[in-house]
Amino acid sequence: MVLTVLMVGRWRRLLVVLVVCGSVMVVLVVRLLMALVVLVVRRACSAMVAPVVRVLMVVTVAPVVTVAGGWVSA
């Protein structure tokens, strides 16, 4: 009888340890996956935005250079 109670207690403890460790692992994995998703989204956004920024810089700088060149040559 005592041995059975001890075995049940051990199994309960083992179950609690497994549940707690599993919960911790799930939290860590979810955090890692979320960080990875954020990193991928940031890189994708910067990859899409970078060409647009370059084009906008060229579009805004080109008239200034043209006007300045015209003033210098005039």
Coordinates of C-alpha atoms in Angstrom, one line a residue:
M1 CA 0.0 0.0 0.0
V2 CA 2.8 2.5 1.0
L3 CA 4.7 1.5 -2.1
T4 CA 1.7 2.2 -4.3
V5 CA 1.2 5.6 -2.8
L6 CA 4.9 6.4 -3.3
M7 CA 4.7 5.3 -6.9
V8 CA 1.6 7.5 -7.5
G9 CA 3.4 10.4 -5.9
R10 CA 6.5 9.9 -8.1
W11 CA 4.3 9.7 -11.2
R12 CA 2.5 12.8 -10.3
R13 CA 5.8 14.6 -9.7
L14 CA 7.1 13.4 -13.0
L15 CA 4.0 14.5 -14.8
V16 CA 4.2 18.0 -13.2
V17 CA 7.9 18.3 -14.2
L18 CA 7.1 17.2 -17.7
V19 CA 4.2 19.7 -18.0
V20 CA 6.2 22.5 -16.6
C21 CA 9.3 21.8 -18.8
G22 CA 7.0 21.4 -21.8
S23 CA 5.4 24.7 -21.1
V24 CA 8.7 26.4 -20.7
M25 CA 9.9 24.9 -24.0
V26 CA 6.7 26.0 -25.8
V27 CA 7.2 29.5 -24.5
L28 CA 10.9 29.6 -25.6
V29 CA 10.1 28.1 -29.1
V30 CA 7.2 30.6 -29.6
R31 CA 9.4 33.5 -28.7
L32 CA 12.2 32.3 -31.0
L33 CA 9.7 31.8 -33.9
M34 CA 8.2 35.3 -33.3
A35 CA 11.7 36.8 -33.3
L36 CA 12.5 35.0 -36.5
V37 CA 9.2 36.1 -38.2
V38 CA 9.9 39.7 -37.1
L39 CA 13.4 39.5 -38.5
V40 CA 12.2 38.1 -41.9
V41 CA 9.5 40.7 -42.1
R42 CA 11.9 43.5 -41.4
R43 CA 14.4 42.3 -44.0
A44 CA 11.6 41.8 -46.6
C45 CA 10.3 45.3 -45.9
S46 CA 13.7 46.9 -46.1
A47 CA 14.4 45.0 -49.3
M48 CA 11.2 46.3 -50.8
V49 CA 11.6 49.9 -49.5
A50 CA 15.3 50.3 -50.4
P51 CA 14.8 50.5 -54.2
V52 CA 11.9 52.9 -53.7
V53 CA 14.0 55.2 -51.5
R54 CA 16.8 55.1 -54.1
V55 CA 14.5 56.1 -56.9
L56 CA 13.0 58.9 -54.8
M57 CA 16.5 60.2 -54.0
V58 CA 17.4 60.2 -57.7
V59 CA 14.1 61.8 -58.7
T60 CA 14.6 64.6 -56.1
V61 CA 18.3 65.1 -56.6
A62 CA 18.3 65.1 -60.5
P63 CA 16.3 68.3 -60.9
V64 CA 18.5 70.1 -58.3
V65 CA 21.7 69.0 -60.1
T66 CA 20.2 70.0 -63.5
V67 CA 19.2 73.4 -62.2
A68 CA 22.5 73.9 -60.4
G69 CA 24.4 72.9 -63.6
G70 CA 22.3 75.3 -65.6
W71 CA 23.1 78.1 -63.2
V72 CA 26.8 77.3 -63.3
S73 CA 26.9 77.1 -67.1
A74 CA 24.8 80.3 -67.5

